Coordinates of C-alpha atoms and ligand atoms in Angstrom, one line a residue:
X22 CA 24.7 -19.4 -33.4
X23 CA 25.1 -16.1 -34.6
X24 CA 27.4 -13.9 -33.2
X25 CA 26.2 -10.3 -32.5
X26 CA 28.3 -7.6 -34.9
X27 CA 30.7 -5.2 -33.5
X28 CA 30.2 -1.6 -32.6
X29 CA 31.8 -0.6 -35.4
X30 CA 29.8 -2.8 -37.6
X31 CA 26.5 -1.3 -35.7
X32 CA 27.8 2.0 -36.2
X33 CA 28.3 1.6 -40.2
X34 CA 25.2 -0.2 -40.7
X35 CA 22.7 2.5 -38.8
X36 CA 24.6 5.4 -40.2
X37 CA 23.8 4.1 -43.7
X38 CA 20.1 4.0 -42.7
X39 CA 19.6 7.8 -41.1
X40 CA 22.7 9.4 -41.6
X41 CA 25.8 9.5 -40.2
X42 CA 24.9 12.8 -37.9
X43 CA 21.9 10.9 -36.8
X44 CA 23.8 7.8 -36.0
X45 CA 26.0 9.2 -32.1
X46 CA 29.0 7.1 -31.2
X47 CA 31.4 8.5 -29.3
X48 CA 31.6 9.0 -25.8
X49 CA 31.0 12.2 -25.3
X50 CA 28.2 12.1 -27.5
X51 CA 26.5 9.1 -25.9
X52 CA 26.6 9.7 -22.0
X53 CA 23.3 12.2 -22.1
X54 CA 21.7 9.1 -23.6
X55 CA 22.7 6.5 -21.4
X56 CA 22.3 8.2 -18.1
X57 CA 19.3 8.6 -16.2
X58 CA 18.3 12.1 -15.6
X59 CA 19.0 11.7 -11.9
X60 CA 22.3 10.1 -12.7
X61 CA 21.9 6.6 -10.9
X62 CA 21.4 4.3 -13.9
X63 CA 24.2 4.7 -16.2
X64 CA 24.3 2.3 -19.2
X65 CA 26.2 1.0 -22.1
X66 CA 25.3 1.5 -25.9
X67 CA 26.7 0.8 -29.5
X68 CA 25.2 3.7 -30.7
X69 CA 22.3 6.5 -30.3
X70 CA 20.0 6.5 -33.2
X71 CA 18.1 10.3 -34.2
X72 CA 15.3 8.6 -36.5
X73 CA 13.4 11.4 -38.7
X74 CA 10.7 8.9 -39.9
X75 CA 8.5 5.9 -38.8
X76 CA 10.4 4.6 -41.8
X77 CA 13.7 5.0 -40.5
X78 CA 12.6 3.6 -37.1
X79 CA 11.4 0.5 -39.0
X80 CA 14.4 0.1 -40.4
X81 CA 16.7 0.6 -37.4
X82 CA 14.8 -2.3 -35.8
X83 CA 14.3 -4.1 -38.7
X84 CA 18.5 -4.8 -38.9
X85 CA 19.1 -4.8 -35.0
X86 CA 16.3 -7.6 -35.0
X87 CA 17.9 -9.3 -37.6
X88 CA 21.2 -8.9 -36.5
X89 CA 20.5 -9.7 -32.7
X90 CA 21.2 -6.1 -31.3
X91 CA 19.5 -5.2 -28.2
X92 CA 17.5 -2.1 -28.6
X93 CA 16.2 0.6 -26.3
X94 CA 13.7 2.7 -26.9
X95 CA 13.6 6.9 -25.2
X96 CA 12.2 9.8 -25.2
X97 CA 12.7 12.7 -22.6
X98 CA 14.9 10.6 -20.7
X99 CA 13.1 11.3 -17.3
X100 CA 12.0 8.3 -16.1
X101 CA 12.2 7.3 -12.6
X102 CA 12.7 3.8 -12.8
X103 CA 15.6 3.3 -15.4
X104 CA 13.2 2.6 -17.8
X105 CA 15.0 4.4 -21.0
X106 CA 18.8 3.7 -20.8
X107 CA 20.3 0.8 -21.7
X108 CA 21.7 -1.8 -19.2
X109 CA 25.7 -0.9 -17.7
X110 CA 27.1 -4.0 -19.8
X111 CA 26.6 -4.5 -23.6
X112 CA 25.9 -2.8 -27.0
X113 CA 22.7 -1.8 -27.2
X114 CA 21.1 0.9 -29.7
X115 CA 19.4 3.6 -28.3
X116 CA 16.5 5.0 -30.5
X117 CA 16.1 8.6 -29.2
X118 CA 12.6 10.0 -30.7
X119 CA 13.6 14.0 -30.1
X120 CA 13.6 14.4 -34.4
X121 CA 9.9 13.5 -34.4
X122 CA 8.5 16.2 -33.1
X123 CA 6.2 17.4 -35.6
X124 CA 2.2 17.9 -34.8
X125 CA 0.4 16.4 -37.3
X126 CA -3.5 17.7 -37.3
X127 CA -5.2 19.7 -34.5
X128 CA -9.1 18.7 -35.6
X129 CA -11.2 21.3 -33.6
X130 CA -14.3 18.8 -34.8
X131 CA -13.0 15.5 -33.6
X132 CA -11.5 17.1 -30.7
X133 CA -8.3 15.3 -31.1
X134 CA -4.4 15.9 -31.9
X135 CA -2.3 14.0 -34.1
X136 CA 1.5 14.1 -33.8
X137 CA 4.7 12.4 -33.3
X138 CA 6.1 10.6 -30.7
X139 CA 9.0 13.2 -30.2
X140 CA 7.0 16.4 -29.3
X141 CA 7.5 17.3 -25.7
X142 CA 4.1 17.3 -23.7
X143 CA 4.6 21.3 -23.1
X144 CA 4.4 21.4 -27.5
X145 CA 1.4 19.2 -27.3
X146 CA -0.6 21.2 -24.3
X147 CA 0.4 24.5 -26.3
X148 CA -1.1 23.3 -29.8
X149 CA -4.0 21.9 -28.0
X150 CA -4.2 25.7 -26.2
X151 CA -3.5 27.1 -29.4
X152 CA -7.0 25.7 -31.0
X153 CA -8.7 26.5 -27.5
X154 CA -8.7 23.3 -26.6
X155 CA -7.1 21.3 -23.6
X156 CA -5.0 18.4 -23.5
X157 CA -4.5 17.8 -20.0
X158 CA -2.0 15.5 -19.4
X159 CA 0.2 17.4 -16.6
X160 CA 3.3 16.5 -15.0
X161 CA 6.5 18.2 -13.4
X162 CA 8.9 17.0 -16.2
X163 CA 6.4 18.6 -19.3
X164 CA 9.1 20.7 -20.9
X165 CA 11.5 17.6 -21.5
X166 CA 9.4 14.6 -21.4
X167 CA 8.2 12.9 -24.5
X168 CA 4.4 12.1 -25.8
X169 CA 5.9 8.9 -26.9
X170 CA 7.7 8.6 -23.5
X171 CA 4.3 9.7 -21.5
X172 CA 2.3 6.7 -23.9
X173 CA 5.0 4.1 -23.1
X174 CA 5.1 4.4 -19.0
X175 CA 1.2 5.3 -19.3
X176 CA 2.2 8.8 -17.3
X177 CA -0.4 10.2 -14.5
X178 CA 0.5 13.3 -12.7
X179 CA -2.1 16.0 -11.0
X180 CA -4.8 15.9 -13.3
X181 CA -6.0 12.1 -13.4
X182 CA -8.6 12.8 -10.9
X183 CA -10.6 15.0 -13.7
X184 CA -9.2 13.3 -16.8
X185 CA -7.6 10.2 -16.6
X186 CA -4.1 9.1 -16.4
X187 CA -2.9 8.8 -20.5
X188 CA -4.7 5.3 -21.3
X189 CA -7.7 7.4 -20.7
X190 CA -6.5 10.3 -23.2
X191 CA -5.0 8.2 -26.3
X192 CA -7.3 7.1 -29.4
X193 CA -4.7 5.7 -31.2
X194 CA -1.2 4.7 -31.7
X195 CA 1.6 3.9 -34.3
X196 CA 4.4 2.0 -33.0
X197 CA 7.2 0.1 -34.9
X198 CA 7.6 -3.6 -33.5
X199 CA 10.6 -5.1 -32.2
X200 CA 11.0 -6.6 -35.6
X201 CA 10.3 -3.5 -37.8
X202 CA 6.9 -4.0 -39.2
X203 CA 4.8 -0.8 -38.0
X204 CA 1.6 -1.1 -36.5
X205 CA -1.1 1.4 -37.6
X206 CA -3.3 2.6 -35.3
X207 CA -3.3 6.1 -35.8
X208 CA -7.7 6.0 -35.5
X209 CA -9.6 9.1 -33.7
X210 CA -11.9 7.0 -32.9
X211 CA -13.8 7.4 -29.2
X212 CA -16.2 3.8 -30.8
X213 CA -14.4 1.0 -32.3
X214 CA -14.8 -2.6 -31.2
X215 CA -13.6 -4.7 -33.7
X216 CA -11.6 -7.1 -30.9
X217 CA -8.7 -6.7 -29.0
X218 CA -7.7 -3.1 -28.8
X219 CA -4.3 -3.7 -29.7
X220 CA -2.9 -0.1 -29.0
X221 CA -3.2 -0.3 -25.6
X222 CA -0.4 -3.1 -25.5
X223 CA 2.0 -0.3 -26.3
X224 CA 0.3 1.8 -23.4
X225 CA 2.6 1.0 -20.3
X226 CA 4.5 -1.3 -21.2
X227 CA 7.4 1.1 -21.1
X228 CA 8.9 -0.2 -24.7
X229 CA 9.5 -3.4 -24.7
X230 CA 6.7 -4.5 -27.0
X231 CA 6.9 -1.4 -29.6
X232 CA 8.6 2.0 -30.0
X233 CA 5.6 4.5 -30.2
X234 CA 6.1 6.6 -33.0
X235 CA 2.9 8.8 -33.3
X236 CA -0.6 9.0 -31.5
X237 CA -3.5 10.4 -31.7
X238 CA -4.8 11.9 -28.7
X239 CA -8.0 13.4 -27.3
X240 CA -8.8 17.0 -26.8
X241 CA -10.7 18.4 -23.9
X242 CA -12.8 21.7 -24.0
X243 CA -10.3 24.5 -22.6
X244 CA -11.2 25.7 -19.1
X245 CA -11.7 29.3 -18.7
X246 CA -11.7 29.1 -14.4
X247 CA -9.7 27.9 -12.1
X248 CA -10.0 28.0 -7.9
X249 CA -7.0 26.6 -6.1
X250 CA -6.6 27.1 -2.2
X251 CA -4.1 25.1 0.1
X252 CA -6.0 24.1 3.3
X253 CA -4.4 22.4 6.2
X254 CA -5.7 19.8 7.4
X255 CA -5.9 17.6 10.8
X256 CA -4.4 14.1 9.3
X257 CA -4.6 12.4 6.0
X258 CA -8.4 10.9 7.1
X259 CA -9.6 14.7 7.2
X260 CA -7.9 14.7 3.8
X261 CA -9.7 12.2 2.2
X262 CA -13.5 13.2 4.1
X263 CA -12.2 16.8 2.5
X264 CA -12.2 15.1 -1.1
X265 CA -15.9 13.5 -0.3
X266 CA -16.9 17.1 0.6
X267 CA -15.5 18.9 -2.4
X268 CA -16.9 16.1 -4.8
X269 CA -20.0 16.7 -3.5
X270 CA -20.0 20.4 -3.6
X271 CA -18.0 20.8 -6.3
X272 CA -19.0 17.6 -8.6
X273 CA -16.3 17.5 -12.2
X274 CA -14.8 21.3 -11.5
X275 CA -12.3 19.2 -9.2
X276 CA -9.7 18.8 -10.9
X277 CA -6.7 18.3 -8.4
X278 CA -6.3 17.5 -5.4
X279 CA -2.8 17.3 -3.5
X280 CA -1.9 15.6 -0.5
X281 CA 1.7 17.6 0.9
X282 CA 2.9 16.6 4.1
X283 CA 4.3 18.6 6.4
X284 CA 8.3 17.9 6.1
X285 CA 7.6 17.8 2.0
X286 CA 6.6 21.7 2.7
X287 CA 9.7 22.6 4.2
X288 CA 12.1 20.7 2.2
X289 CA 10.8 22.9 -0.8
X290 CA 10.5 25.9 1.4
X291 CA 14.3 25.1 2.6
X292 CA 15.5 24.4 -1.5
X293 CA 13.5 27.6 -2.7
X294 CA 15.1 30.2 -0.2
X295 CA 13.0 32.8 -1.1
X296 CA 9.4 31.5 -1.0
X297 CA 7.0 31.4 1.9
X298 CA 4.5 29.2 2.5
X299 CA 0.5 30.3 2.2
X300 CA -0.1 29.5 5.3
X301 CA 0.7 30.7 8.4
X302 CA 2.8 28.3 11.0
X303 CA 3.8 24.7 10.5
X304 CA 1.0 22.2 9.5
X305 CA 1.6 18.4 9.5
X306 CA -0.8 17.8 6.6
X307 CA -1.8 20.0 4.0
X308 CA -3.9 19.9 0.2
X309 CA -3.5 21.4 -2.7
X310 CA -7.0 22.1 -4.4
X311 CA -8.2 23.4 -7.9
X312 CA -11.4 23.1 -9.4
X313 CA -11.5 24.6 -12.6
X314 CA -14.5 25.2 -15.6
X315 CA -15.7 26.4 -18.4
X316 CA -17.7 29.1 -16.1
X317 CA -16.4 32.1 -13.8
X318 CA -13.9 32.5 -11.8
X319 CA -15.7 33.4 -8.8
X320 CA -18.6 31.2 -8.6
X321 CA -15.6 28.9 -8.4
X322 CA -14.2 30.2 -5.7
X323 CA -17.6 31.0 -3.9
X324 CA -17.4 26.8 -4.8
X325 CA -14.1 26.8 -2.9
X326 CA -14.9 29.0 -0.3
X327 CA -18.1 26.4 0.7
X328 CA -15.7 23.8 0.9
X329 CA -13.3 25.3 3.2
X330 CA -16.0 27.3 5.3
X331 CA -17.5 24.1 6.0
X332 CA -14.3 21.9 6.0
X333 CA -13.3 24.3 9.0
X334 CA -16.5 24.0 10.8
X335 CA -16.1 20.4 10.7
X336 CA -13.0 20.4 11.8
X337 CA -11.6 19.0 8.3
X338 CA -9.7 21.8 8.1
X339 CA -7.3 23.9 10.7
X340 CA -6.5 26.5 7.9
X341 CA -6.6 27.5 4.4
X342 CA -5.5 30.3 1.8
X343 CA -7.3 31.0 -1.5
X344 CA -5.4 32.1 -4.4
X345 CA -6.4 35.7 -5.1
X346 CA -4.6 36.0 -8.3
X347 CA -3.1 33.4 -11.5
X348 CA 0.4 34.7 -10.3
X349 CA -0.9 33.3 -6.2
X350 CA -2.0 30.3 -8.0
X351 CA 1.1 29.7 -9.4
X352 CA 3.0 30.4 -6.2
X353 CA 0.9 27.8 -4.7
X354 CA 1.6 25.2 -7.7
X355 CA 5.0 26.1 -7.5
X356 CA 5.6 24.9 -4.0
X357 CA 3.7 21.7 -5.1
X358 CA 5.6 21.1 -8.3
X359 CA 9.1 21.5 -6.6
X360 CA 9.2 18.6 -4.1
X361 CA 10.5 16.1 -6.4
X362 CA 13.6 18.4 -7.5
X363 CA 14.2 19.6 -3.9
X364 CA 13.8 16.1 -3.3
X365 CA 16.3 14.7 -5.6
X366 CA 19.3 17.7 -5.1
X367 CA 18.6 16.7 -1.8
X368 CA 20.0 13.7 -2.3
X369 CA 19.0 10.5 -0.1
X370 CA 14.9 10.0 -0.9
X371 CA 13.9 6.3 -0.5
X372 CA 11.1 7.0 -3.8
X373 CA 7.9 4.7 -3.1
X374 CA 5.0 5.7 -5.9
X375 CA 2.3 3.5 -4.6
X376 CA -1.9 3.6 -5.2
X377 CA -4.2 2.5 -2.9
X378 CA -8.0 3.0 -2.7
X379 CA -8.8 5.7 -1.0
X380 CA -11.4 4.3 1.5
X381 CA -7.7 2.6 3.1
X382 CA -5.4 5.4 2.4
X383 CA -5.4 7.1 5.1
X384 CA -4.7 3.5 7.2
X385 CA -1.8 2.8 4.8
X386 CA -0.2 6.1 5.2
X387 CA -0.7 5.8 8.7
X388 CA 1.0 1.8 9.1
X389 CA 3.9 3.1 6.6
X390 CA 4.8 5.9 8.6
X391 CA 5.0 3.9 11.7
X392 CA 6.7 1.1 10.2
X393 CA 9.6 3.3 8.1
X394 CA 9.8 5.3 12.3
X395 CA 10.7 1.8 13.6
X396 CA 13.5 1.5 11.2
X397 CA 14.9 5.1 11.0
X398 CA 13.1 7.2 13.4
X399 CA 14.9 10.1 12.0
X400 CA 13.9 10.1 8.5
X401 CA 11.5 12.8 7.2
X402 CA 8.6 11.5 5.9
X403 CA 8.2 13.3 2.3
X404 CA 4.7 12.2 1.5
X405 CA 2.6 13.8 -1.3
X406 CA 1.0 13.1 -4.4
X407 CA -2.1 12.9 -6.5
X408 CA -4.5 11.5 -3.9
X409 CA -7.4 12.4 -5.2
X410 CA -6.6 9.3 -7.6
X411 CA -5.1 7.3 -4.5
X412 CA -1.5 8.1 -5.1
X413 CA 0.9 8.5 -2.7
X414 CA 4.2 9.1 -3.4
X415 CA 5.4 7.9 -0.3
X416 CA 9.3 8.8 0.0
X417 CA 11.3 8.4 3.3
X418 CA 14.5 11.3 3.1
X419 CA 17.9 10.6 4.8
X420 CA 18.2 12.9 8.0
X421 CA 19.8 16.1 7.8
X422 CA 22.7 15.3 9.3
X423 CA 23.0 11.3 7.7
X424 CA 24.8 11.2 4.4
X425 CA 22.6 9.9 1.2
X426 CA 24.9 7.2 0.2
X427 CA 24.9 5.9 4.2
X428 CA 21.3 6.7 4.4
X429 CA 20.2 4.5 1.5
X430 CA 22.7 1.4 1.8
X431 CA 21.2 0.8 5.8
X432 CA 17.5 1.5 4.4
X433 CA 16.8 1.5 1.0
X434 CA 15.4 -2.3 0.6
X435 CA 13.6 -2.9 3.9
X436 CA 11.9 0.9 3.5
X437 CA 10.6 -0.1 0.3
X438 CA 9.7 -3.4 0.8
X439 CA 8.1 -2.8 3.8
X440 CA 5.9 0.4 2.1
X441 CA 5.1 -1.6 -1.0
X442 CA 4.2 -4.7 1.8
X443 CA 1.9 -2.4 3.1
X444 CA 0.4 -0.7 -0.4
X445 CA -0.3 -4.5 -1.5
X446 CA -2.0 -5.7 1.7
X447 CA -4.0 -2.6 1.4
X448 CA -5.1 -3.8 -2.0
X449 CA -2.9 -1.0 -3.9
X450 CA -0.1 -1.0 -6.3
X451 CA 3.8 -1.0 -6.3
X452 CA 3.7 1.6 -9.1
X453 CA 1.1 3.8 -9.5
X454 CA 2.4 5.8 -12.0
X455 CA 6.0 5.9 -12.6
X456 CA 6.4 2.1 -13.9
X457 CA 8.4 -0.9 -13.4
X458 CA 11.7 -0.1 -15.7
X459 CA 14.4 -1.6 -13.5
X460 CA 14.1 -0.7 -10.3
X461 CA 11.0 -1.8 -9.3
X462 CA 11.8 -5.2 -11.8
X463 CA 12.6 -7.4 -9.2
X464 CA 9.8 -6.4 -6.9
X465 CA 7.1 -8.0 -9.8
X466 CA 7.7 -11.5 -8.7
X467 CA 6.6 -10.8 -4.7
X468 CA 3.1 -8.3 -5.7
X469 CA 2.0 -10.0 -9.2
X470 CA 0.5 -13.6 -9.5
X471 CA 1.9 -16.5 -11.2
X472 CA -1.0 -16.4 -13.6
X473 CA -0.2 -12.4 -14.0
X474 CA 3.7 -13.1 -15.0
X475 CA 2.9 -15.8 -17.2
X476 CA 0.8 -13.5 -19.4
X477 CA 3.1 -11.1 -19.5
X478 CA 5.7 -13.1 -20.6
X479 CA 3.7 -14.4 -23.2
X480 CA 2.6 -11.5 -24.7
X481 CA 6.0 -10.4 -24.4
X482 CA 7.4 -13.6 -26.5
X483 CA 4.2 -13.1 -29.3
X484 CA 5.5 -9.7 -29.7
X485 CA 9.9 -9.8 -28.9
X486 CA 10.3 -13.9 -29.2
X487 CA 13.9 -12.9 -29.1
X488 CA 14.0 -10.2 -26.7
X489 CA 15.3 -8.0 -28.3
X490 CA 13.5 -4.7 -27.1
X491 CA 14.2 -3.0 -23.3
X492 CA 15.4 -6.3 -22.8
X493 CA 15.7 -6.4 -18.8
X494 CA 12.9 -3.9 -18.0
X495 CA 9.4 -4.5 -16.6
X496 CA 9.5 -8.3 -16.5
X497 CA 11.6 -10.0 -13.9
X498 CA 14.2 -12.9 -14.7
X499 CA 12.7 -15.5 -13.1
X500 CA 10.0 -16.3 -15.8
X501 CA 11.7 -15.9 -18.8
Ligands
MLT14 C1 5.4 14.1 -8.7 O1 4.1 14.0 -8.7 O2 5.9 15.2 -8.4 C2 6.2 13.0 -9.3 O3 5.4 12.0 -9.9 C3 7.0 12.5 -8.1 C4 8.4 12.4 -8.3 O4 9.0 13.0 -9.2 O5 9.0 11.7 -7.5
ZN15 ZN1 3.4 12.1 -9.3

């Protein structure tokens, strides 16, 4: 058996491939890497790797695959689920993408943009914008996360309703494989069946079958109008007969649509300080709405203002506020936006990110709420999210006056277990958008089938026989 080198050994043999300055060892240097943004996973590594090329990433696999080194792919470093930091015991190379960050080809024609898995999402929405075009892709971390990060976990956030979460928006991909040989998809194609449509292994799978190095993605036609409004609504049923009505109405232009409860509103208005909300008095439900277009302004908010009229005549809606300006608009985002940071400084927020189909949402949100009450009837119930795709991000917060450590160690597994319980026998999913990394690893074995974790370990072994990549994320133990 061979043994696995030393750090040191690591260390000389990676710095020889990109550089010593592109090869991070000390302490200091590696704790950004190996912590989790919110600063509960905190991991081990040999080294942090800065790769400038697909050549140099090929490479740096290339020798940890032969020499049995364990290593971990990241990008932004913002995943919820421990996905991109290496596990608290061993010596693992980290493969930071940050140097690859170079847009390769905006083509106004084929509507799509090449670039490297290193650009942040805000760099890829600006040179999409920059060639009027839209890449819509739009979630709270944009300025930090990765295009090779939001390909791996297969990102969603407050657009999918319109355009798809990012399976939906990538043509192709290039991705190095756990052994070095590079895969070479990078096809702007919108036709191509010519069998299995290998890219989409590398979709999701939150690194452990490939380290995404470059994509091509598609390009949408640049809005010119938007309409947002935040109504209030009765309960989360009025929420969802609101989303029928503003379909109808409305048709494509609707492009978000926000559930925000009640306590989420508060938390934010509470960590803002200086922010009110839109609406006048306390609401236990509320939305978030935008249509946007390629049209005017106002005939999109005469749009809007149909909805609401006859949402309140209904009795779907109690109260609503249209945004009179982009700078209202923003105000109203804002308060959206902010409820996972207010959440997480906080401190104490049992994070559930389930789906469920929306003809039982309102039933599931319903049962969860009752059954996280008869467990902690004191917790607030932070629930929001994208549901006009189904997703609630479901998240139980400690009491004011309960400490977050306390909190957490009484409630953390039977909260979640019970919500997920719930999400399942609802016919949704444990993870809706934020993936499996480690913390939800464990939970595959109870909500996927036998048959389901057998093929994923299979495809796993075709592509990592030894393991080698994320080793210990997504797939559970128990069927290795
Ligand atoms: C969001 O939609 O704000 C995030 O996906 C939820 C989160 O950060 O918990
Ligand atoms: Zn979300």
């Amino acid at each position: 058996m061979s043994t696995i080198p030393s750090s040191e050994a690591i260390v000389a043999a990676l710095s020889a491939l990109v550089g010593p300055q592109a090869c991070l060892s000390s302490d200091a240097e590696l704790k950004p890497f190996v912590t989790d943004y919110r600063g509960l996973y905190v991991g081990q590594a040999a080294a942090v790797v800065l790769p400038g090329s697909t050549e140099q990433v090929s490479q740096v696999m290339a020798w940890c695959y032969e020499h049995g080194v364990a290593v971990v792919p990241q990008g932004g470093n913002t995943s919820l689920m421990g996905g991109a930091v290496p596990e608290p015991n061993g010596q693992a190379v980290v493969i930071n993408l940050r140097r690859m960050n170079r847009v390769l080809d905006v083509d106004t024609v084929n509507d799509t943009l090449t670039l490297q898995a290193g650009v942040t999402l805000n760099a890829a929405r600006t040179a999409a914008e920059e060639a009027e075009r839209l890449f819509p892709l739009r979630i709270g971390s944009e300025g930090t996360c990765q295009i090779g990060g939001n390909i791996s976990t297969n990102a969603g956030g407050t657009a999918v309703l319109r355009y798809g979460n990012m399976r939906d928006l990538v043509l192709g991909v290039e991705a190095v494989l756990p052994d070095g040989r590079i895969y070479s998809g990078l096809r702007g194609l919108r036709k191509d069946n010519t069998g299995y449509d290998l890219k989409q292994l590398f979709v999701g799978s939150e690194g452990t079958l490939g380290i995404v190095t470059a994509a091509v993605l598609k390009l949408m036609p640049l809005p010119r109008a938007s309409s947002v409004a935040l109504a209030a609504v009765p309960d989360p049923a009025a929420a969802v007969g609101l989303l029928g009505e503003a379909k109808k109405a409305a048709g494509q232009t609707v492009t978000a649509f926000e559930l925000i409860s009640g306590p989420a509103l508060e938390l934010v208005l509470e960590y803002l300080g200086n922010v009110k909300s839109p609406l006048e008095g306390g609401h236990a439900w509320m939305v978030l709405i935008e249509l946007t277009s390629g049209g005017s302004s106002e005939s999109l908010d005469q749009s809007m203002m149909q909805i609401l009229e006859a949402g309140l005549e209904s009795g779907l809606v109690l109260d609503a506020a249209l945004a009179q300006s982009v700078a209202d608009a923003q105000a109203f985002w804002r308060i959206r936006e902010e409820i996972s940071d207010a959440q997480t400084r906080t401190g104490g927020s049992i994070k559930c990110d389930v789906s469920v189909p929306l003809s039982r949402i309102a039933g599931f949100i319903e049962e969860a709420s009752d059954a996280v009450r008869a467990l902690e009837p004191q917790a607030r119930m932070i629930v929001y999210g994208h549901m006009g795709d189904g997703n609630v991000h479901f998240n139980p917060l400690r009491p004011k006056d309960r400490a977050a450590k306390e909190f957490l160690a009484a409630n953390y597994e039977q909260v979640s277990h019970a919500v997920d319980s719930l999400a399942h026998a609802a016919g949704g999913s444990i993870s809706a958008e934020h993936g499996i990394g480690v913390a939800k690893r464990d939970d595959l074995t109870r909500f996927k089938s036998e048959v389901e974790l057998e093929l994923m370990w299979q495809v796993k072994k075709a592509l990592d026989p030894k393991n080698l990549l994320n080793p210990c994320k997504v797939l559970p133990f128990s069927k290795g």
